Amino acid sequence: MSFMNPVTVIPKVVPDAELRTFGTLESYEEYIEHQYRDSKALLEKYREHKTHDPELSAEYRNAMRPIMLTTCWGEAQTTAQVAQIITKTNRPTIQYFYATHALDEVRHTQIEWRRIRDLDLADELEVPYEQTELFRFVNGLPSFVEIVYGQVCTLEAYSAHVLFNSISELARKYGDLATAYTYEYVMHDEVRHIGTGLRVVREAIETAPDPEEAVFRILDLEERLLPITIRKLGRDSPIAHSLYEAGMIADKRAFEFDGFRQYLIFRAKIPNLPPMRYKGPDGWSPE
């Protein structure tokens, strides 16, 4: 059972098929080997290009500060979000994947914080209290299908593509290849998180005791969660302001629409979802 009520049920029986497929020794060794190769390649590129740090301007560092701090803070909180997913399912297949996901998020926090310190952007990881609203909302969702949908389609698919790609593009524009490589490395994991997460959402709906209720929960969640997401990442956010001032975006509203369009792309990958009740940000049209 992949969809569960707020009370976590401890199963009396774990099916043999689950135990044979949820994460064999070979699959875990493959995951570790992949992360080792990827991390080693990043470290080599990082050491080569961080020598150019003294050439980076104060204006560039100021533009990067709110984006990189918010992103790294979000990585640190995502480990707790993933723990919520693990506690709301009794399927070993899903628990195995999100255990590796949690490990990824801890590693992302460390390498992003290393870059923040090397650029001398901050002494500690702190964001304005209102910036925590999105994570506090998702962390408090009561059911498995809600929290996994909120995590995958909003915090991962929406935020990752808006934030990580913006950081990489801005860094490359100013010749900061050490930062660009750092966030491109992070995106390697995010692609896996999003792709597998979308499959988990689809299976959670299909195997729910009441699939119609699961779909209703998603439709209701979108109406409440998307306005929060857009406030944190849209035209009025510190992130949009920094990108605009750095010349990376010509229109803060278009930047907001691009993020929402990205959300719709990932939403469409979950079959049989009814049209959203949420009509989109102010001024939005599909055209």
Coordinates of N, CA, C and O in Angstrom, one line a residue, residues 107-220:
R107 N 24.6 15.8 0.9 CA 25.8 16.0 0.1 C 25.7 17.3 -0.6 O 26.6 18.1 -0.7
H108 N 24.5 17.6 -1.2 CA 24.3 18.9 -1.9 C 24.5 20.1 -0.9 O 25.1 21.1 -1.3
T109 N 24.0 20.0 0.3 CA 24.1 21.0 1.2 C 25.6 21.3 1.5 O 26.1 22.5 1.5
Q110 N 26.4 20.3 1.6 CA 27.8 20.4 1.9 C 28.6 21.1 0.8 O 29.4 22.0 1.0
I111 N 28.3 20.6 -0.4 CA 29.1 21.2 -1.5 C 28.7 22.6 -1.9 O 29.5 23.4 -2.3
E112 N 27.4 22.9 -1.7 CA 26.9 24.2 -2.0 C 27.4 25.2 -0.9 O 27.8 26.3 -1.2
W113 N 27.4 24.7 0.3 CA 28.0 25.6 1.4 C 29.4 25.9 1.2 O 29.9 27.0 1.4
R114 N 30.2 24.9 0.7 CA 31.6 25.1 0.4 C 31.8 26.2 -0.6 O 32.7 27.1 -0.4
R115 N 30.9 26.2 -1.6 CA 31.0 27.3 -2.6 C 30.7 28.6 -2.0 O 31.3 29.7 -2.3
I116 N 29.6 28.7 -1.2 CA 29.3 29.9 -0.6 C 30.4 30.5 0.3 O 30.7 31.7 0.3
R117 N 31.1 29.6 1.0 CA 32.2 30.1 1.9 C 33.3 30.5 1.1 O 34.0 31.5 1.4
D118 N 33.6 29.8 0.0 CA 34.8 30.2 -0.9 C 34.5 31.5 -1.5 O 35.5 32.3 -1.8
L119 N 33.3 31.8 -1.8 CA 33.0 33.2 -2.4 C 32.8 34.2 -1.3 O 32.5 35.4 -1.6
D120 N 32.8 33.8 -0.1 CA 32.7 34.7 1.1 C 31.3 35.4 1.0 O 31.2 36.6 1.3
L121 N 30.3 34.6 0.8 CA 28.9 35.2 0.7 C 28.2 35.3 2.1 O 27.3 36.1 2.2
A122 N 28.6 34.4 3.0 CA 27.9 34.3 4.3 C 28.7 33.5 5.3 O 29.6 32.7 4.9
D123 N 28.5 33.8 6.6 CA 29.1 33.1 7.6 C 28.2 32.0 8.2 O 28.7 31.1 8.9
E124 N 26.9 32.0 7.9 CA 26.0 31.0 8.3 C 24.8 31.0 7.4 O 24.6 31.9 6.6
L125 N 24.1 29.9 7.4 CA 23.0 29.7 6.5 C 21.7 30.2 7.1 O 21.1 29.5 8.0
E126 N 21.3 31.3 6.6 CA 20.1 32.0 7.2 C 19.3 32.6 6.1 O 19.8 33.2 5.2
V127 N 18.0 32.4 6.2 CA 17.1 33.1 5.2 C 16.0 33.8 6.0 O 15.7 33.5 7.2
P128 N 15.3 34.8 5.4 CA 14.2 35.5 6.1 C 13.1 34.4 6.5 O 12.9 33.5 5.8
Y129 N 12.5 34.7 7.6 CA 11.5 33.7 8.1 C 10.4 33.4 7.1 O 10.0 32.2 6.9
E130 N 10.0 34.4 6.4 CA 8.9 34.2 5.4 C 9.3 33.2 4.3 O 8.5 32.6 3.6
Q131 N 10.6 33.1 4.1 CA 11.1 32.2 3.0 C 10.9 30.8 3.4 O 11.0 29.9 2.6
T132 N 10.7 30.5 4.7 CA 10.5 29.1 5.2 C 9.1 28.6 5.0 O 8.8 27.4 5.2
E133 N 8.2 29.5 4.5 CA 6.8 29.1 4.4 C 6.5 27.9 3.6 O 5.7 27.0 3.9
L134 N 7.2 27.8 2.4 CA 7.0 26.7 1.5 C 7.3 25.4 2.1 O 6.6 24.4 2.0
F135 N 8.5 25.3 2.8 CA 8.9 24.1 3.3 C 8.1 23.7 4.6 O 7.8 22.5 4.8
R136 N 7.7 24.7 5.3 CA 6.8 24.4 6.5 C 5.5 23.8 6.0 O 4.9 22.9 6.6
F137 N 5.0 24.4 4.9 CA 3.7 23.9 4.4 C 3.8 22.4 4.0 O 3.0 21.6 4.4
V138 N 4.8 22.1 3.1 CA 4.9 20.7 2.6 C 5.2 19.8 3.8 O 4.7 18.7 3.8
N139 N 6.1 20.2 4.7 CA 6.4 19.3 5.8 C 5.2 18.9 6.6 O 5.2 17.8 7.3
G140 N 4.2 19.7 6.7 CA 3.0 19.4 7.5 C 1.9 18.7 6.8 O 0.8 18.5 7.3
L141 N 2.1 18.3 5.5 CA 1.1 17.6 4.8 C 0.8 16.2 5.4 O 1.7 15.5 5.8
P142 N -0.5 15.8 5.5 CA -0.8 14.7 6.3 C -0.7 13.3 5.6 O -0.5 12.3 6.3
S143 N -0.7 13.2 4.3 CA -0.8 11.9 3.6 C 0.4 11.7 2.7 O 1.1 12.7 2.3
F144 N 0.7 10.5 2.4 CA 1.8 10.1 1.5 C 1.7 10.8 0.2 O 2.6 11.4 -0.3
V145 N 0.5 10.7 -0.5 CA 0.4 11.2 -1.8 C 0.5 12.7 -1.9 O 1.1 13.2 -2.8
E146 N 0.1 13.4 -0.8 CA 0.3 14.8 -0.8 C 1.7 15.3 -0.7 O 2.3 16.1 -1.4
I147 N 2.4 14.7 0.3 CA 3.8 15.1 0.5 C 4.7 14.7 -0.6 O 5.6 15.5 -1.0
V148 N 4.5 13.5 -1.2 CA 5.4 13.1 -2.3 C 5.1 14.0 -3.5 O 6.0 14.4 -4.3
Y149 N 3.9 14.4 -3.7 CA 3.5 15.3 -4.9 C 4.1 16.6 -4.6 O 4.7 17.3 -5.5
G150 N 3.9 17.2 -3.4 CA 4.5 18.5 -3.1 C 6.0 18.5 -3.2 O 6.6 19.5 -3.7
Q151 N 6.6 17.4 -2.8 CA 8.1 17.4 -2.8 C 8.6 17.2 -4.3 O 9.5 18.0 -4.7
V152 N 8.0 16.3 -5.0 CA 8.5 16.0 -6.4 C 8.2 17.1 -7.4 O 9.0 17.7 -8.1
C153 N 6.9 17.5 -7.4 CA 6.4 18.4 -8.5 C 6.7 19.9 -8.1 O 6.7 20.7 -9.0
T154 N 6.8 20.2 -6.9 CA 7.0 21.6 -6.5 C 8.5 21.9 -6.0 O 9.2 22.6 -6.6
L155 N 8.9 21.2 -4.9 CA 10.2 21.5 -4.4 C 11.3 21.0 -5.2 O 12.4 21.6 -5.3
E156 N 11.1 19.9 -6.0 CA 12.1 19.4 -6.8 C 12.0 19.9 -8.3 O 12.9 20.6 -8.8
A157 N 10.9 19.5 -8.9 CA 10.8 19.9 -10.3 C 10.7 21.4 -10.6 O 11.4 21.9 -11.4
Y158 N 9.9 22.1 -9.8 CA 9.7 23.5 -10.0 C 10.9 24.2 -9.5 O 11.6 24.9 -10.3
S159 N 11.3 24.0 -8.3 CA 12.3 24.8 -7.7 C 13.7 24.5 -8.3 O 14.5 25.4 -8.6
A160 N 14.0 23.2 -8.5 CA 15.3 22.9 -8.9 C 15.6 23.5 -10.3 O 16.7 24.0 -10.6
H161 N 14.6 23.4 -11.2 CA 14.8 23.9 -12.5 C 14.9 25.4 -12.6 O 15.7 26.0 -13.3
V162 N 14.1 26.1 -11.7 CA 14.2 27.5 -11.7 C 15.5 28.0 -11.1 O 16.2 28.8 -11.6
L163 N 15.9 27.4 -9.9 CA 17.0 27.9 -9.2 C 18.3 27.4 -9.7 O 19.2 28.2 -10.0
F164 N 18.5 26.1 -9.8 CA 19.8 25.5 -10.2 C 20.2 26.0 -11.6 O 21.4 26.3 -11.9
N165 N 19.3 25.9 -12.6 CA 19.6 26.3 -13.9 C 19.9 27.8 -14.0 O 20.9 28.3 -14.7
S166 N 19.2 28.6 -13.2 CA 19.5 30.1 -13.2 C 20.9 30.4 -12.6 O 21.6 31.2 -13.1
I167 N 21.2 29.6 -11.5 CA 22.6 29.8 -10.9 C 23.7 29.4 -11.9 O 24.7 30.2 -12.1
S168 N 23.5 28.3 -12.5 CA 24.5 27.8 -13.5 C 24.7 28.8 -14.6 O 25.9 29.1 -15.0
E169 N 23.6 29.3 -15.2 CA 23.7 30.2 -16.3 C 24.3 31.5 -15.9 O 25.2 32.1 -16.6
L170 N 24.0 32.1 -14.7 CA 24.5 33.3 -14.2 C 26.0 33.1 -14.0 O 26.8 34.0 -14.3
A171 N 26.4 32.0 -13.4 CA 27.8 31.8 -13.1 C 28.6 31.7 -14.4 O 29.7 32.3 -14.5
R172 N 28.1 31.0 -15.3 CA 28.9 30.9 -16.6 C 29.0 32.2 -17.3 O 30.0 32.6 -17.9
K173 N 27.9 33.1 -17.2 CA 28.0 34.4 -17.8 C 29.1 35.2 -17.3 O 29.8 36.0 -18.0
Y174 N 29.4 35.1 -16.0 CA 30.4 35.9 -15.3 C 31.8 35.1 -15.2 O 32.7 35.6 -14.5
G175 N 31.9 34.0 -15.8 CA 33.1 33.2 -15.8 C 33.4 32.5 -14.5 O 34.6 32.0 -14.3
D176 N 32.4 32.2 -13.7 CA 32.6 31.5 -12.4 C 32.2 30.0 -12.7 O 31.2 29.5 -12.3
L177 N 33.2 29.3 -13.3 CA 32.9 28.0 -13.7 C 32.9 27.0 -12.5 O 32.2 26.0 -12.5
A178 N 33.6 27.4 -11.4 CA 33.5 26.5 -10.2 C 32.1 26.4 -9.7 O 31.6 25.4 -9.3
T179 N 31.4 27.6 -9.7 CA 30.0 27.6 -9.2 C 29.1 26.9 -10.2 O 28.2 26.1 -9.9
A180 N 29.3 27.1 -11.5 CA 28.5 26.5 -12.6 C 28.6 25.0 -12.5 O 27.6 24.2 -12.5
Y181 N 29.8 24.4 -12.3 CA 30.0 23.0 -12.2 C 29.4 22.4 -11.0 O 28.8 21.3 -11.0
T182 N 29.4 23.2 -9.9 CA 28.8 22.8 -8.6 C 27.3 22.5 -8.8 O 26.8 21.4 -8.4
Y183 N 26.6 23.4 -9.4 CA 25.1 23.3 -9.6 C 24.7 22.4 -10.7 O 23.7 21.7 -10.7
E184 N 25.6 22.2 -11.7 CA 25.3 21.2 -12.7 C 25.5 19.8 -12.1 O 24.7 18.9 -12.5
Y185 N 26.4 19.7 -11.2 CA 26.6 18.4 -10.5 C 25.3 18.1 -9.7 O 24.8 16.9 -9.7
V186 N 24.8 19.1 -9.0 CA 23.6 18.9 -8.2 C 22.4 18.4 -9.2 O 21.6 17.5 -8.8
M187 N 22.3 19.0 -10.3 CA 21.2 18.7 -11.2 C 21.3 17.2 -11.7 O 20.3 16.7 -12.1
H188 N 22.5 16.6 -11.7 CA 22.6 15.2 -12.1 C 21.7 14.4 -11.1 O 21.0 13.5 -11.6
D189 N 21.7 14.7 -9.8 CA 20.8 14.0 -8.9 C 19.4 14.4 -9.0 O 18.5 13.6 -8.9
E190 N 19.2 15.7 -9.3 CA 17.8 16.1 -9.3 C 17.0 15.5 -10.5 O 15.8 15.2 -10.3
V191 N 17.7 15.2 -11.6 CA 17.0 14.5 -12.7 C 16.5 13.1 -12.2 O 15.4 12.7 -12.6
R192 N 17.3 12.4 -11.5 CA 17.0 11.1 -11.0 C 15.8 11.3 -9.9 O 14.9 10.5 -10.0
H193 N 15.9 12.2 -9.1 CA 14.9 12.4 -8.0 C 13.5 12.7 -8.7 O 12.5 12.2 -8.3
I194 N 13.5 13.6 -9.7 CA 12.3 14.0 -10.3 C 11.7 12.8 -11.1 O 10.5 12.5 -11.0
G195 N 12.5 12.2 -11.9 CA 12.0 11.1 -12.8 C 11.4 10.0 -11.9 O 10.3 9.5 -12.2
T196 N 12.2 9.5 -10.9 CA 11.7 8.4 -10.1 C 10.5 8.9 -9.2 O 9.5 8.2 -9.0
G197 N 10.5 10.2 -8.8 CA 9.5 10.7 -8.0 C 8.1 10.8 -8.7 O 7.1 10.5 -8.1
L198 N 8.2 11.2 -10.0 CA 7.0 11.2 -10.8 C 6.4 9.8 -10.9 O 5.1 9.6 -10.9
R199 N 7.2 8.8 -11.0 CA 6.7 7.4 -11.1 C 6.1 7.0 -9.8 O 5.0 6.4 -9.7
V200 N 6.7 7.4 -8.7 CA 6.2 7.1 -7.3 C 4.8 7.8 -7.2 O 3.8 7.1 -6.6
V201 N 4.6 9.0 -7.6 CA 3.3 9.7 -7.5 C 2.3 8.9 -8.3 O 1.2 8.7 -7.8
R202 N 2.6 8.6 -9.5 CA 1.7 7.8 -10.4 C 1.2 6.5 -9.7 O 0.0 6.2 -9.7
E203 N 2.2 5.8 -9.2 CA 1.9 4.5 -8.5 C 1.1 4.8 -7.2 O 0.2 4.0 -6.9
A204 N 1.3 5.9 -6.5 CA 0.6 6.2 -5.3 C -0.9 6.4 -5.6 O -1.7 6.0 -4.8
I205 N -1.1 7.1 -6.7 CA -2.5 7.3 -7.1 C -3.2 6.0 -7.6 O -4.3 5.7 -7.1
E206 N -2.5 5.2 -8.4 CA -3.1 4.0 -8.9 C -3.4 3.0 -7.9 O -4.3 2.2 -8.0
T207 N -2.6 2.9 -6.8 CA -2.7 1.9 -5.8 C -3.4 2.4 -4.5 O -3.5 1.6 -3.6
A208 N -3.8 3.6 -4.6 CA -4.5 4.1 -3.4 C -5.8 3.4 -3.1 O -6.5 2.9 -4.0
P209 N -6.2 3.2 -1.8 CA -7.5 2.6 -1.5 C -8.6 3.3 -2.2 O -9.6 2.6 -2.6
D210 N -8.5 4.6 -2.4 CA -9.5 5.4 -3.1 C -8.8 6.3 -4.0 O -8.5 7.4 -3.6
P211 N -8.6 5.9 -5.3 CA -7.8 6.8 -6.2 C -8.5 8.1 -6.4 O -7.8 9.1 -6.6
E212 N -9.8 8.2 -6.4 CA -10.5 9.5 -6.5 C -10.1 10.4 -5.4 O -9.9 11.6 -5.6
E213 N -10.0 9.9 -4.2 CA -9.6 10.8 -3.1 C -8.2 11.2 -3.2 O -7.9 12.4 -2.9
A214 N -7.3 10.4 -3.7 CA -5.9 10.8 -3.9 C -5.8 11.9 -4.9 O -5.1 12.9 -4.8
V215 N -6.6 11.8 -6.0 CA -6.6 12.9 -7.0 C -7.2 14.2 -6.4 O -6.7 15.3 -6.7
F216 N -8.2 14.0 -5.7 CA -8.8 15.2 -5.0 C -7.8 15.9 -4.1 O -7.7 17.1 -4.1
R217 N -7.0 15.1 -3.4 CA -6.0 15.7 -2.5 C -5.0 16.5 -3.3 O -4.5 17.6 -2.9
I218 N -4.6 16.0 -4.5 CA -3.6 16.7 -5.3 C -4.2 18.0 -5.8 O -3.6 19.1 -5.8
L219 N -5.5 18.0 -6.3 CA -6.1 19.2 -6.8 C -6.2 20.2 -5.7 O -6.0 21.4 -6.0
D220 N -6.6 19.8 -4.5 CA -6.7 20.7 -3.4 C -5.4 21.3 -3.0 O -5.3 22.4 -2.7

